[in-house]
mmCIF file of N, CA, C and O in Angstrom:
data_model
loop_
_atom_site.group_PDB
_atom_site.id
_atom_site.type_symbol
_atom_site.label_atom_id
_atom_site.label_comp_id
_atom_site.label_asym_id
_atom_site.label_seq_id
_atom_site.Cartn_x
_atom_site.Cartn_y
_atom_site.Cartn_z
ATOM 1 N N UNK A 148 -36.815 -18.578 -32.148
ATOM 2 C CA UNK A 148 -37.070 -18.049 -30.805
ATOM 3 C C UNK A 148 -36.265 -18.684 -29.777
ATOM 4 O O UNK A 148 -36.328 -18.161 -28.572
ATOM 5 N N UNK A 149 -35.333 -19.587 -30.010
ATOM 6 C CA UNK A 149 -34.509 -20.264 -29.073
ATOM 7 C C UNK A 149 -33.376 -19.304 -28.748
ATOM 8 O O UNK A 149 -32.866 -18.537 -29.626
ATOM 9 N N UNK A 150 -32.886 -19.322 -27.530
ATOM 10 C CA UNK A 150 -31.731 -18.525 -27.073
ATOM 11 C C UNK A 150 -30.494 -19.049 -27.776
ATOM 12 O O UNK A 150 -30.305 -20.229 -28.015
ATOM 13 N N UNK A 151 -29.577 -18.201 -28.378
ATOM 14 C CA UNK A 151 -28.440 -18.507 -29.134
ATOM 15 C C UNK A 151 -27.402 -19.081 -27.894
ATOM 16 O O UNK A 151 -27.066 -18.401 -27.016
ATOM 17 N N UNK A 152 -26.966 -20.200 -28.254
ATOM 18 C CA UNK A 152 -25.943 -20.819 -27.428
ATOM 19 C C UNK A 152 -24.581 -20.894 -28.120
ATOM 20 O O UNK A 152 -24.274 -21.845 -28.897
ATOM 21 N N UNK A 153 -23.865 -19.859 -28.021
ATOM 22 C CA UNK A 153 -22.556 -19.701 -28.809
ATOM 23 C C UNK A 153 -21.596 -20.897 -28.524
ATOM 24 O O UNK A 153 -20.902 -21.349 -29.388
ATOM 25 N N UNK A 154 -21.561 -21.419 -27.315
ATOM 26 C CA UNK A 154 -20.584 -22.501 -26.963
ATOM 27 C C UNK A 154 -21.020 -23.767 -27.728
ATOM 28 O O UNK A 154 -20.238 -24.538 -28.212
ATOM 29 N N UNK A 155 -22.439 -23.977 -27.874
ATOM 30 C CA UNK A 155 -22.926 -25.204 -28.582
ATOM 31 C C UNK A 155 -22.600 -25.047 -30.021
ATOM 32 O O UNK A 155 -22.163 -25.923 -30.741
ATOM 33 N N UNK A 156 -22.844 -23.851 -30.558
ATOM 34 C CA UNK A 156 -22.502 -23.551 -32.027
ATOM 35 C C UNK A 156 -21.058 -23.836 -32.234
ATOM 36 O O UNK A 156 -20.622 -24.554 -33.152
ATOM 37 N N UNK A 157 -20.107 -23.264 -31.419
ATOM 38 C CA UNK A 157 -18.718 -23.480 -31.513
ATOM 39 C C UNK A 157 -18.354 -24.956 -31.542
ATOM 40 O O UNK A 157 -17.506 -25.353 -32.347
ATOM 41 N N UNK A 158 -18.893 -25.642 -30.629
ATOM 42 C CA UNK A 158 -18.600 -27.116 -30.435
ATOM 43 C C UNK A 158 -19.013 -27.792 -31.675
ATOM 44 O O UNK A 158 -18.198 -28.624 -32.296
ATOM 45 N N UNK A 159 -20.170 -27.537 -32.274
ATOM 46 C CA UNK A 159 -20.596 -28.288 -33.488
ATOM 47 C C UNK A 159 -19.746 -27.929 -34.669
ATOM 48 O O UNK A 159 -19.306 -28.818 -35.379
ATOM 49 N N UNK A 160 -19.480 -26.678 -34.914
ATOM 50 C CA UNK A 160 -18.709 -26.305 -36.037
ATOM 51 C C UNK A 160 -17.287 -26.702 -35.978
ATOM 52 O O UNK A 160 -16.589 -27.045 -36.859
ATOM 53 N N UNK A 161 -16.696 -26.696 -34.675
ATOM 54 C CA UNK A 161 -15.275 -27.215 -34.496
ATOM 55 C C UNK A 161 -15.254 -28.804 -34.804
ATOM 56 O O UNK A 161 -14.337 -29.159 -35.436
ATOM 57 N N UNK A 162 -16.261 -29.517 -34.340
ATOM 58 C CA UNK A 162 -16.263 -30.959 -34.578
ATOM 59 C C UNK A 162 -16.356 -31.287 -36.104
ATOM 60 O O UNK A 162 -15.859 -32.332 -36.490
ATOM 61 N N UNK A 163 -16.882 -30.428 -36.935
ATOM 62 C CA UNK A 163 -16.981 -30.643 -38.236
ATOM 63 C C UNK A 163 -15.949 -29.855 -39.158
ATOM 64 O O UNK A 163 -15.947 -29.992 -40.317
ATOM 65 N N UNK A 164 -15.076 -29.176 -38.368
ATOM 66 C CA UNK A 164 -13.925 -28.514 -39.189
ATOM 67 C C UNK A 164 -14.383 -27.406 -40.028
ATOM 68 O O UNK A 164 -13.744 -27.035 -41.061
ATOM 69 N N UNK A 165 -15.530 -26.640 -39.617
ATOM 70 C CA UNK A 165 -15.889 -25.533 -40.453
ATOM 71 C C UNK A 165 -16.021 -24.277 -39.739
ATOM 72 O O UNK A 165 -16.681 -23.196 -40.147
ATOM 73 N N UNK A 166 -15.265 -24.166 -38.651
ATOM 74 C CA UNK A 166 -15.322 -22.915 -37.841
ATOM 75 C C UNK A 166 -14.846 -21.587 -38.652
ATOM 76 O O UNK A 166 -15.182 -20.625 -38.322
ATOM 77 N N UNK A 167 -13.886 -21.883 -39.534
ATOM 78 C CA UNK A 167 -13.436 -20.757 -40.321
ATOM 79 C C UNK A 167 -14.375 -20.355 -41.480
ATOM 80 O O UNK A 167 -14.028 -19.400 -42.254
ATOM 81 N N UNK A 168 -15.503 -20.954 -41.519
ATOM 82 C CA UNK A 168 -16.464 -20.717 -42.686
ATOM 83 C C UNK A 168 -17.679 -19.959 -42.211
ATOM 84 O O UNK A 168 -18.537 -19.702 -43.101
ATOM 85 N N UNK A 169 -17.760 -19.587 -40.890
ATOM 86 C CA UNK A 169 -18.999 -18.932 -40.489
ATOM 87 C C UNK A 169 -19.351 -17.609 -41.204
ATOM 88 O O UNK A 169 -20.476 -17.241 -41.155
ATOM 89 N N UNK A 170 -18.388 -16.918 -41.645
ATOM 90 C CA UNK A 170 -18.713 -15.535 -42.179
ATOM 91 C C UNK A 170 -18.967 -15.604 -43.739
ATOM 92 O O UNK A 170 -19.092 -14.624 -44.407
ATOM 93 N N UNK A 171 -18.985 -16.822 -44.253
ATOM 94 C CA UNK A 171 -19.179 -16.968 -45.730
ATOM 95 C C UNK A 171 -20.597 -17.123 -46.048
ATOM 96 O O UNK A 171 -21.487 -17.635 -45.332
ATOM 97 N N UNK A 172 -20.956 -16.789 -47.327
ATOM 98 C CA UNK A 172 -22.335 -16.960 -47.858
ATOM 99 C C UNK A 172 -22.313 -18.402 -48.362
ATOM 100 O O UNK A 172 -21.305 -19.073 -48.729
ATOM 101 N N UNK A 173 -23.658 -18.973 -48.363
ATOM 102 C CA UNK A 173 -23.696 -20.438 -48.874
ATOM 103 C C UNK A 173 -23.079 -20.578 -50.221
ATOM 104 O O UNK A 173 -22.453 -21.583 -50.469
ATOM 105 N N UNK A 174 -23.157 -19.610 -51.061
ATOM 106 C CA UNK A 174 -22.649 -19.809 -52.423
ATOM 107 C C UNK A 174 -21.077 -19.923 -52.465
ATOM 108 O O UNK A 174 -20.523 -20.304 -53.387
ATOM 109 N N UNK A 175 -20.532 -19.443 -51.295
ATOM 110 C CA UNK A 175 -19.026 -19.474 -51.207
ATOM 111 C C UNK A 175 -18.503 -20.820 -50.630
ATOM 112 O O UNK A 175 -17.346 -20.949 -50.529
ATOM 113 N N UNK A 176 -19.415 -21.697 -50.184
ATOM 114 C CA UNK A 176 -18.984 -22.911 -49.651
ATOM 115 C C UNK A 176 -18.943 -24.071 -50.727
ATOM 116 O O UNK A 176 -19.814 -24.061 -51.627
ATOM 117 N N UNK A 177 -18.091 -24.942 -50.495
ATOM 118 C CA UNK A 177 -18.062 -26.208 -51.357
ATOM 119 C C UNK A 177 -19.344 -27.007 -50.967
ATOM 120 O O UNK A 177 -19.935 -26.824 -49.903
ATOM 121 N N UNK A 178 -19.619 -28.069 -51.732
ATOM 122 C CA UNK A 178 -20.860 -28.897 -51.339
ATOM 123 C C UNK A 178 -20.610 -29.627 -50.049
ATOM 124 O O UNK A 178 -21.581 -29.712 -49.229
ATOM 125 N N UNK A 179 -19.449 -30.111 -49.859
ATOM 126 C CA UNK A 179 -19.052 -30.729 -48.630
ATOM 127 C C UNK A 179 -19.201 -29.820 -47.391
ATOM 128 O O UNK A 179 -19.715 -30.251 -46.335
ATOM 129 N N UNK A 180 -18.681 -28.637 -47.549
ATOM 130 C CA UNK A 180 -18.773 -27.617 -46.487
ATOM 131 C C UNK A 180 -20.240 -27.311 -46.220
ATOM 132 O O UNK A 180 -20.646 -27.207 -45.010
ATOM 133 N N UNK A 181 -21.038 -27.106 -47.227
ATOM 134 C CA UNK A 181 -22.444 -26.793 -47.089
ATOM 135 C C UNK A 181 -23.161 -27.950 -46.332
ATOM 136 O O UNK A 181 -24.023 -27.741 -45.528
ATOM 137 N N UNK A 182 -22.725 -29.190 -46.710
ATOM 138 C CA UNK A 182 -23.361 -30.256 -46.039
ATOM 139 C C UNK A 182 -23.035 -30.331 -44.571
ATOM 140 O O UNK A 182 -23.845 -30.609 -43.710
ATOM 141 N N UNK A 183 -21.770 -30.067 -44.162
ATOM 142 C CA UNK A 183 -21.347 -29.930 -42.730
ATOM 143 C C UNK A 183 -22.144 -28.898 -41.978
ATOM 144 O O UNK A 183 -22.481 -28.998 -40.897
ATOM 145 N N UNK A 184 -22.336 -27.698 -42.691
ATOM 146 C CA UNK A 184 -23.046 -26.578 -42.067
ATOM 147 C C UNK A 184 -24.497 -27.098 -41.783
ATOM 148 O O UNK A 184 -25.064 -26.924 -40.734
ATOM 149 N N UNK A 185 -25.087 -27.833 -42.747
ATOM 150 C CA UNK A 185 -26.493 -28.335 -42.465
ATOM 151 C C UNK A 185 -26.488 -29.303 -41.382
ATOM 152 O O UNK A 185 -27.483 -29.234 -40.554
ATOM 153 N N UNK A 186 -25.523 -30.152 -41.175
ATOM 154 C CA UNK A 186 -25.471 -31.061 -40.119
ATOM 155 C C UNK A 186 -25.369 -30.230 -38.755
ATOM 156 O O UNK A 186 -26.039 -30.512 -37.830
ATOM 157 N N UNK A 187 -24.507 -29.285 -38.716
ATOM 158 C CA UNK A 187 -24.304 -28.406 -37.532
ATOM 159 C C UNK A 187 -25.691 -27.746 -37.121
ATOM 160 O O UNK A 187 -26.067 -27.801 -36.024
ATOM 161 N N UNK A 188 -26.350 -27.197 -38.138
ATOM 162 C CA UNK A 188 -27.631 -26.584 -37.875
ATOM 163 C C UNK A 188 -28.613 -27.573 -37.419
ATOM 164 O O UNK A 188 -29.530 -27.190 -36.619
ATOM 165 N N UNK A 189 -28.565 -28.797 -37.918
ATOM 166 C CA UNK A 189 -29.630 -29.809 -37.512
ATOM 167 C C UNK A 189 -29.510 -30.179 -36.067
ATOM 168 O O UNK A 189 -30.523 -30.580 -35.482
ATOM 169 N N UNK A 190 -28.307 -30.035 -35.378
ATOM 170 C CA UNK A 190 -28.086 -30.524 -34.108
ATOM 171 C C UNK A 190 -28.067 -29.417 -33.003
ATOM 172 O O UNK A 190 -28.231 -29.705 -31.825
ATOM 173 N N UNK A 191 -27.817 -28.232 -33.444
ATOM 174 C CA UNK A 191 -27.489 -27.163 -32.483
ATOM 175 C C UNK A 191 -28.619 -26.684 -31.530
ATOM 176 O O UNK A 191 -28.364 -26.430 -30.488
ATOM 177 N N UNK A 192 -29.883 -26.941 -32.006
ATOM 178 C CA UNK A 192 -30.981 -26.573 -31.074
ATOM 179 C C UNK A 192 -31.576 -27.746 -30.374
ATOM 180 O O UNK A 192 -32.682 -27.721 -29.924
ATOM 181 N N UNK A 193 -30.741 -28.822 -30.202
ATOM 182 C CA UNK A 193 -31.187 -30.055 -29.375
ATOM 183 C C UNK A 193 -32.630 -30.514 -29.789
ATOM 184 O O UNK A 193 -33.507 -30.635 -29.004
ATOM 185 N N UNK A 194 -32.671 -30.975 -31.089
ATOM 186 C CA UNK A 194 -33.951 -31.475 -31.508
ATOM 187 C C UNK A 194 -34.320 -32.796 -30.919
ATOM 188 O O UNK A 194 -33.419 -33.572 -30.429
ATOM 189 N N UNK A 195 -35.547 -33.229 -30.946
ATOM 190 C CA UNK A 195 -35.948 -34.519 -30.446
ATOM 191 C C UNK A 195 -36.023 -35.534 -31.631
ATOM 192 O O UNK A 195 -36.093 -36.685 -31.443
ATOM 193 N N UNK A 196 -36.061 -34.991 -32.883
ATOM 194 C CA UNK A 196 -36.017 -35.936 -34.006
ATOM 195 C C UNK A 196 -34.996 -35.242 -35.026
ATOM 196 O O UNK A 196 -35.167 -34.143 -35.377
ATOM 197 N N UNK A 197 -34.081 -36.130 -35.523
ATOM 198 C CA UNK A 197 -33.206 -35.693 -36.532
ATOM 199 C C UNK A 197 -33.366 -36.576 -37.828
ATOM 200 O O UNK A 197 -33.259 -37.786 -37.725
ATOM 201 N N UNK A 198 -33.766 -35.938 -38.977
ATOM 202 C CA UNK A 198 -33.939 -36.570 -40.161
ATOM 203 C C UNK A 198 -32.858 -36.272 -41.048
ATOM 204 O O UNK A 198 -32.732 -35.125 -41.382
ATOM 205 N N UNK A 199 -31.980 -37.130 -41.422
ATOM 206 C CA UNK A 199 -30.806 -36.865 -42.199
ATOM 207 C C UNK A 199 -30.870 -37.687 -43.529
ATOM 208 O O UNK A 199 -30.736 -38.868 -43.578
ATOM 209 N N UNK A 200 -31.058 -36.933 -44.616
ATOM 210 C CA UNK A 200 -31.165 -37.552 -45.948
ATOM 211 C C UNK A 200 -29.711 -37.415 -46.623
ATOM 212 O O UNK A 200 -29.300 -36.303 -46.959
ATOM 213 N N UNK A 201 -29.062 -38.514 -46.777
ATOM 214 C CA UNK A 201 -27.666 -38.528 -47.415
ATOM 215 C C UNK A 201 -26.764 -37.603 -46.687
ATOM 216 O O UNK A 201 -26.093 -36.779 -47.351
ATOM 217 N N UNK A 202 -26.646 -37.588 -45.375
ATOM 218 C CA UNK A 202 -25.783 -36.639 -44.694
ATOM 219 C C UNK A 202 -24.265 -36.684 -45.034
ATOM 220 O O UNK A 202 -23.557 -35.734 -44.754
ATOM 221 N N UNK A 203 -23.827 -37.714 -45.545
ATOM 222 C CA UNK A 203 -22.309 -37.930 -45.717
ATOM 223 C C UNK A 203 -21.974 -38.083 -47.247
ATOM 224 O O UNK A 203 -20.841 -38.319 -47.575
ATOM 225 N N UNK A 204 -22.986 -37.836 -48.094
ATOM 226 C CA UNK A 204 -22.761 -38.215 -49.502
ATOM 227 C C UNK A 204 -21.715 -37.365 -50.265
ATOM 228 O O UNK A 204 -20.935 -37.844 -51.130
ATOM 229 N N UNK A 205 -21.397 -36.116 -49.845
ATOM 230 C CA UNK A 205 -20.420 -35.307 -50.456
ATOM 231 C C UNK A 205 -19.121 -35.147 -49.641
ATOM 232 O O UNK A 205 -18.263 -34.327 -49.796
ATOM 233 N N UNK A 206 -18.963 -35.979 -48.575
ATOM 234 C CA UNK A 206 -17.885 -35.885 -47.619
ATOM 235 C C UNK A 206 -16.808 -36.975 -47.811
ATOM 236 O O UNK A 206 -17.138 -38.092 -48.169
ATOM 237 N N UNK A 207 -15.559 -36.545 -47.648
ATOM 238 C CA UNK A 207 -14.470 -37.562 -47.702
ATOM 239 C C UNK A 207 -14.479 -38.363 -46.465
ATOM 240 O O UNK A 207 -15.321 -38.160 -45.545
ATOM 241 N N UNK A 208 -13.732 -39.362 -46.443
ATOM 242 C CA UNK A 208 -13.799 -40.431 -45.229
ATOM 243 C C UNK A 208 -13.632 -39.678 -43.909
ATOM 244 O O UNK A 208 -14.415 -40.031 -43.007
ATOM 245 N N UNK A 209 -12.696 -38.734 -43.767
ATOM 246 C CA UNK A 209 -12.455 -38.121 -42.418
ATOM 247 C C UNK A 209 -13.603 -37.246 -42.050
ATOM 248 O O UNK A 209 -14.075 -37.301 -40.882
ATOM 249 N N UNK A 210 -14.070 -36.441 -43.006
ATOM 250 C CA UNK A 210 -15.327 -35.650 -42.676
ATOM 251 C C UNK A 210 -16.586 -36.474 -42.490
ATOM 252 O O UNK A 210 -17.509 -36.103 -41.664
ATOM 253 N N UNK A 211 -16.723 -37.575 -43.263
ATOM 254 C CA UNK A 211 -17.800 -38.501 -43.082
ATOM 255 C C UNK A 211 -17.866 -38.988 -41.598
ATOM 256 O O UNK A 211 -18.899 -38.948 -40.973
ATOM 257 N N UNK A 212 -16.695 -39.435 -41.043
ATOM 258 C CA UNK A 212 -16.629 -39.930 -39.699
ATOM 259 C C UNK A 212 -16.888 -38.826 -38.683
ATOM 260 O O UNK A 212 -17.713 -39.058 -37.806
ATOM 261 N N UNK A 213 -16.406 -37.664 -38.924
ATOM 262 C CA UNK A 213 -16.646 -36.553 -37.913
ATOM 263 C C UNK A 213 -18.132 -36.139 -37.941
ATOM 264 O O UNK A 213 -18.814 -35.955 -36.927
ATOM 265 N N UNK A 214 -18.789 -36.132 -39.151
ATOM 266 C CA UNK A 214 -20.249 -35.824 -39.316
ATOM 267 C C UNK A 214 -21.073 -36.914 -38.601
ATOM 268 O O UNK A 214 -22.041 -36.527 -37.843
ATOM 269 N N UNK A 215 -20.692 -38.217 -38.810
ATOM 270 C CA UNK A 215 -21.556 -39.212 -38.197
ATOM 271 C C UNK A 215 -21.325 -39.281 -36.674
ATOM 272 O O UNK A 215 -22.289 -39.450 -35.980
ATOM 273 N N UNK A 216 -20.060 -38.968 -36.329
ATOM 274 C CA UNK A 216 -19.802 -38.959 -34.823
ATOM 275 C C UNK A 216 -20.776 -37.864 -34.127
ATOM 276 O O UNK A 216 -21.358 -38.082 -33.145
ATOM 277 N N UNK A 217 -20.812 -36.642 -34.828
ATOM 278 C CA UNK A 217 -21.606 -35.605 -34.254
ATOM 279 C C UNK A 217 -23.038 -35.881 -34.228
ATOM 280 O O UNK A 217 -23.785 -35.720 -33.214
ATOM 281 N N UNK A 218 -23.625 -36.475 -35.384
ATOM 282 C CA UNK A 218 -24.928 -36.876 -35.370
ATOM 283 C C UNK A 218 -25.252 -37.886 -34.308
ATOM 284 O O UNK A 218 -26.277 -37.737 -33.605
ATOM 285 N N UNK A 219 -24.480 -38.873 -34.159
ATOM 286 C CA UNK A 219 -24.734 -39.869 -33.140
ATOM 287 C C UNK A 219 -24.593 -39.413 -31.725
ATOM 288 O O UNK A 219 -25.491 -39.702 -30.880
ATOM 289 N N UNK A 220 -23.598 -38.605 -31.415
ATOM 290 C CA UNK A 220 -23.366 -38.039 -30.103
ATOM 291 C C UNK A 220 -24.534 -37.129 -29.711
ATOM 292 O O UNK A 220 -24.957 -37.238 -28.569
ATOM 293 N N UNK A 221 -24.870 -36.312 -30.700
ATOM 294 C CA UNK A 221 -25.898 -35.302 -30.250
ATOM 295 C C UNK A 221 -27.254 -35.859 -30.122
ATOM 296 O O UNK A 221 -28.067 -35.528 -29.300
ATOM 297 N N UNK A 222 -27.551 -36.884 -31.004
ATOM 298 C CA UNK A 222 -28.880 -37.570 -30.905
ATOM 299 C C UNK A 222 -29.012 -38.294 -29.531
ATOM 300 O O UNK A 222 -29.926 -38.254 -28.763
ATOM 301 N N UNK A 223 -27.816 -38.921 -29.105
ATOM 302 C CA UNK A 223 -27.735 -39.576 -27.833
ATOM 303 C C UNK A 223 -27.888 -38.593 -26.715
ATOM 304 O O UNK A 223 -28.620 -38.725 -25.699
ATOM 305 N N UNK A 224 -27.102 -37.439 -26.679
ATOM 306 C CA UNK A 224 -27.133 -36.547 -25.710
ATOM 307 C C UNK A 224 -28.482 -35.810 -25.501
ATOM 308 O O UNK A 224 -28.829 -35.458 -24.331
ATOM 309 N N UNK A 225 -29.141 -35.653 -26.612
ATOM 310 C CA UNK A 225 -30.486 -34.928 -26.585
ATOM 311 C C UNK A 225 -31.676 -35.942 -26.420
ATOM 312 O O UNK A 225 -32.809 -35.549 -26.239
ATOM 313 N N UNK A 226 -31.367 -37.292 -26.448
ATOM 314 C CA UNK A 226 -32.364 -38.185 -26.419
ATOM 315 C C UNK A 226 -33.277 -38.157 -27.697
ATOM 316 O O UNK A 226 -34.366 -38.538 -27.673
ATOM 317 N N UNK A 227 -32.629 -37.674 -28.894
ATOM 318 C CA UNK A 227 -33.365 -37.636 -30.083
ATOM 319 C C UNK A 227 -33.384 -38.896 -30.895
ATOM 320 O O UNK A 227 -32.432 -39.748 -30.752
ATOM 321 N N UNK A 228 -34.342 -39.085 -31.602
ATOM 322 C CA UNK A 228 -34.448 -40.195 -32.582
ATOM 323 C C UNK A 228 -33.703 -39.711 -33.842
ATOM 324 O O UNK A 228 -33.936 -38.581 -34.323
ATOM 325 N N UNK A 229 -32.757 -40.429 -34.378
ATOM 326 C CA UNK A 229 -31.996 -40.242 -35.532
ATOM 327 C C UNK A 229 -32.378 -41.198 -36.569
ATOM 328 O O UNK A 229 -32.237 -42.398 -36.490
ATOM 329 N N UNK A 230 -32.924 -40.592 -37.697
ATOM 330 C CA UNK A 230 -33.244 -41.450 -38.871
ATOM 331 C C UNK A 230 -32.374 -40.889 -40.098
ATOM 332 O O UNK A 230 -32.432 -39.849 -40.468
ATOM 333 N N UNK A 231 -31.614 -41.881 -40.635
ATOM 334 C CA UNK A 231 -30.668 -41.613 -41.714
ATOM 335 C C UNK A 231 -31.146 -42.287 -42.989
ATOM 336 O O UNK A 231 -31.144 -43.564 -42.893
ATOM 337 N N UNK A 232 -31.307 -41.690 -44.040
ATOM 338 C CA UNK A 232 -31.562 -42.303 -45.366
ATOM 339 C C UNK A 232 -30.269 -42.190 -46.128
ATOM 340 O O UNK A 232 -29.815 -41.049 -46.377
ATOM 341 N N UNK A 233 -29.674 -43.174 -46.551
ATOM 342 C CA UNK A 233 -28.378 -43.152 -47.189
ATOM 343 C C UNK A 233 -28.058 -44.297 -48.064
ATOM 344 O O UNK A 233 -28.616 -45.397 -47.880
ATOM 345 N N UNK A 234 -27.207 -44.111 -49.072
ATOM 346 C CA UNK A 234 -26.601 -45.248 -49.865
ATOM 347 C C UNK A 234 -25.079 -45.388 -49.396
ATOM 348 O O UNK A 234 -24.464 -46.282 -49.945
ATOM 349 N N UNK A 235 -24.699 -44.609 -48.522
ATOM 350 C CA UNK A 235 -23.255 -44.594 -48.007
ATOM 351 C C UNK A 235 -22.975 -45.779 -47.195
ATOM 352 O O UNK A 235 -23.297 -45.906 -46.008
ATOM 353 N N UNK A 236 -22.308 -46.770 -47.796
ATOM 354 C CA UNK A 236 -21.958 -48.037 -47.089
ATOM 355 C C UNK A 236 -20.877 -47.881 -45.977
ATOM 356 O O UNK A 236 -20.776 -48.728 -45.123
ATOM 357 N N UNK A 237 -20.282 -46.700 -45.972
ATOM 358 C CA UNK A 237 -19.185 -46.428 -44.983
ATOM 359 C C UNK A 237 -19.873 -46.279 -43.666
ATOM 360 O O UNK A 237 -19.200 -46.498 -42.568
ATOM 361 N N UNK A 238 -21.174 -45.837 -43.471
ATOM 362 C CA UNK A 238 -21.728 -45.620 -42.222
ATOM 363 C C UNK A 238 -22.759 -46.635 -41.740
ATOM 364 O O UNK A 238 -23.087 -46.576 -40.547
ATOM 365 N N UNK A 239 -23.076 -47.543 -42.432
ATOM 366 C CA UNK A 239 -23.999 -48.596 -42.160
ATOM 367 C C UNK A 239 -23.791 -49.309 -40.889
ATOM 368 O O UNK A 239 -24.655 -49.561 -40.068
ATOM 369 N N UNK A 240 -22.444 -49.657 -40.663
ATOM 370 C CA UNK A 240 -22.115 -50.509 -39.547
ATOM 371 C C UNK A 240 -22.235 -49.768 -38.181
ATOM 372 O O UNK A 240 -22.333 -50.364 -37.139
ATOM 373 N N UNK A 241 -22.380 -48.553 -38.228
ATOM 374 C CA UNK A 241 -22.480 -47.613 -37.041
ATOM 375 C C UNK A 241 -23.891 -47.565 -36.408
ATOM 376 O O UNK A 241 -24.039 -47.060 -35.377
ATOM 377 N N UNK A 242 -24.834 -48.166 -37.129
ATOM 378 C CA UNK A 242 -26.212 -48.140 -36.587
ATOM 379 C C UNK A 242 -26.637 -49.440 -36.152
ATOM 380 O O UNK A 242 -26.362 -50.558 -36.730
ATOM 381 N N UNK A 243 -27.390 -49.437 -35.017
ATOM 382 C CA UNK A 243 -27.943 -50.492 -34.452
ATOM 383 C C UNK A 243 -29.111 -51.257 -35.247
ATOM 384 O O UNK A 243 -29.178 -52.393 -35.422
ATOM 385 N N UNK A 244 -29.921 -50.356 -35.749
ATOM 386 C CA UNK A 244 -31.075 -50.798 -36.506
ATOM 387 C C UNK A 244 -31.007 -50.364 -37.947
ATOM 388 O O UNK A 244 -30.784 -49.162 -38.249
ATOM 389 N N UNK A 245 -31.036 -51.240 -38.818
ATOM 390 C CA UNK A 245 -30.880 -50.828 -40.324
ATOM 391 C C UNK A 245 -31.992 -51.507 -41.052
ATOM 392 O O UNK A 245 -32.319 -52.688 -40.941
ATOM 393 N N UNK A 246 -32.685 -50.665 -41.840
ATOM 394 C CA UNK A 246 -33.780 -51.242 -42.771
ATOM 395 C C UNK A 246 -33.307 -50.955 -44.163
ATOM 396 O O UNK A 246 -33.024 -49.819 -44.547
ATOM 397 N N UNK A 247 -33.100 -52.100 -44.961
ATOM 398 C CA UNK A 247 -32.710 -51.900 -46.367
ATOM 399 C C UNK A 247 -33.918 -51.985 -47.267
ATOM 400 O O UNK A 247 -34.763 -52.932 -47.184
ATOM 401 N N UNK A 248 -34.043 -51.082 -48.188
ATOM 402 C CA UNK A 248 -35.085 -51.105 -49.196
ATOM 403 C C UNK A 248 -34.507 -51.535 -50.480
ATOM 404 O O UNK A 248 -33.523 -51.018 -51.028
ATOM 405 N N UNK A 249 -35.030 -52.562 -51.007
ATOM 406 C CA UNK A 249 -34.590 -53.129 -52.259
ATOM 407 C C UNK A 249 -35.671 -53.111 -53.264
ATOM 408 O O UNK A 249 -36.757 -53.703 -53.039
ATOM 409 N N UNK A 250 -35.423 -52.502 -54.392
ATOM 410 C CA UNK A 250 -36.494 -52.270 -55.457
ATOM 411 C C UNK A 250 -36.315 -53.435 -56.397
ATOM 412 O O UNK A 250 -35.282 -53.951 -56.640
ATOM 413 N N UNK A 251 -37.511 -53.891 -56.952
ATOM 414 C CA UNK A 251 -37.479 -54.911 -57.937
ATOM 415 C C UNK A 251 -38.267 -54.376 -59.074
ATOM 416 O O UNK A 251 -39.211 -53.775 -59.052
ATOM 417 N N UNK A 252 -37.638 -54.664 -60.241
ATOM 418 C CA UNK A 252 -38.294 -54.169 -61.482
ATOM 419 C C UNK A 252 -39.163 -55.216 -62.068
ATOM 420 O O UNK A 252 -38.976 -56.351 -62.084
#
């Protein structure tokens, strides 16, 4: 029911390098492209809470950085809480608060 904000959509997909993929079906996207689409969709409506489960797992270093930048920028701009569950050690240092869960057998 939210009004479509074409400039916000453009900004998100441009930041993630997927602007040329908007006319494709999900089955036509690579796993990394689909992951970046999901990230764009997660931030475009200015949520107050963003839950990201392994948001960078299928991304190369450059796309990982771009995706994380967008998540952090948009959560800050919207005043949203960003919770990320990940095994990706590349992104850990970018977060102020980190909770590590260690299983014991």
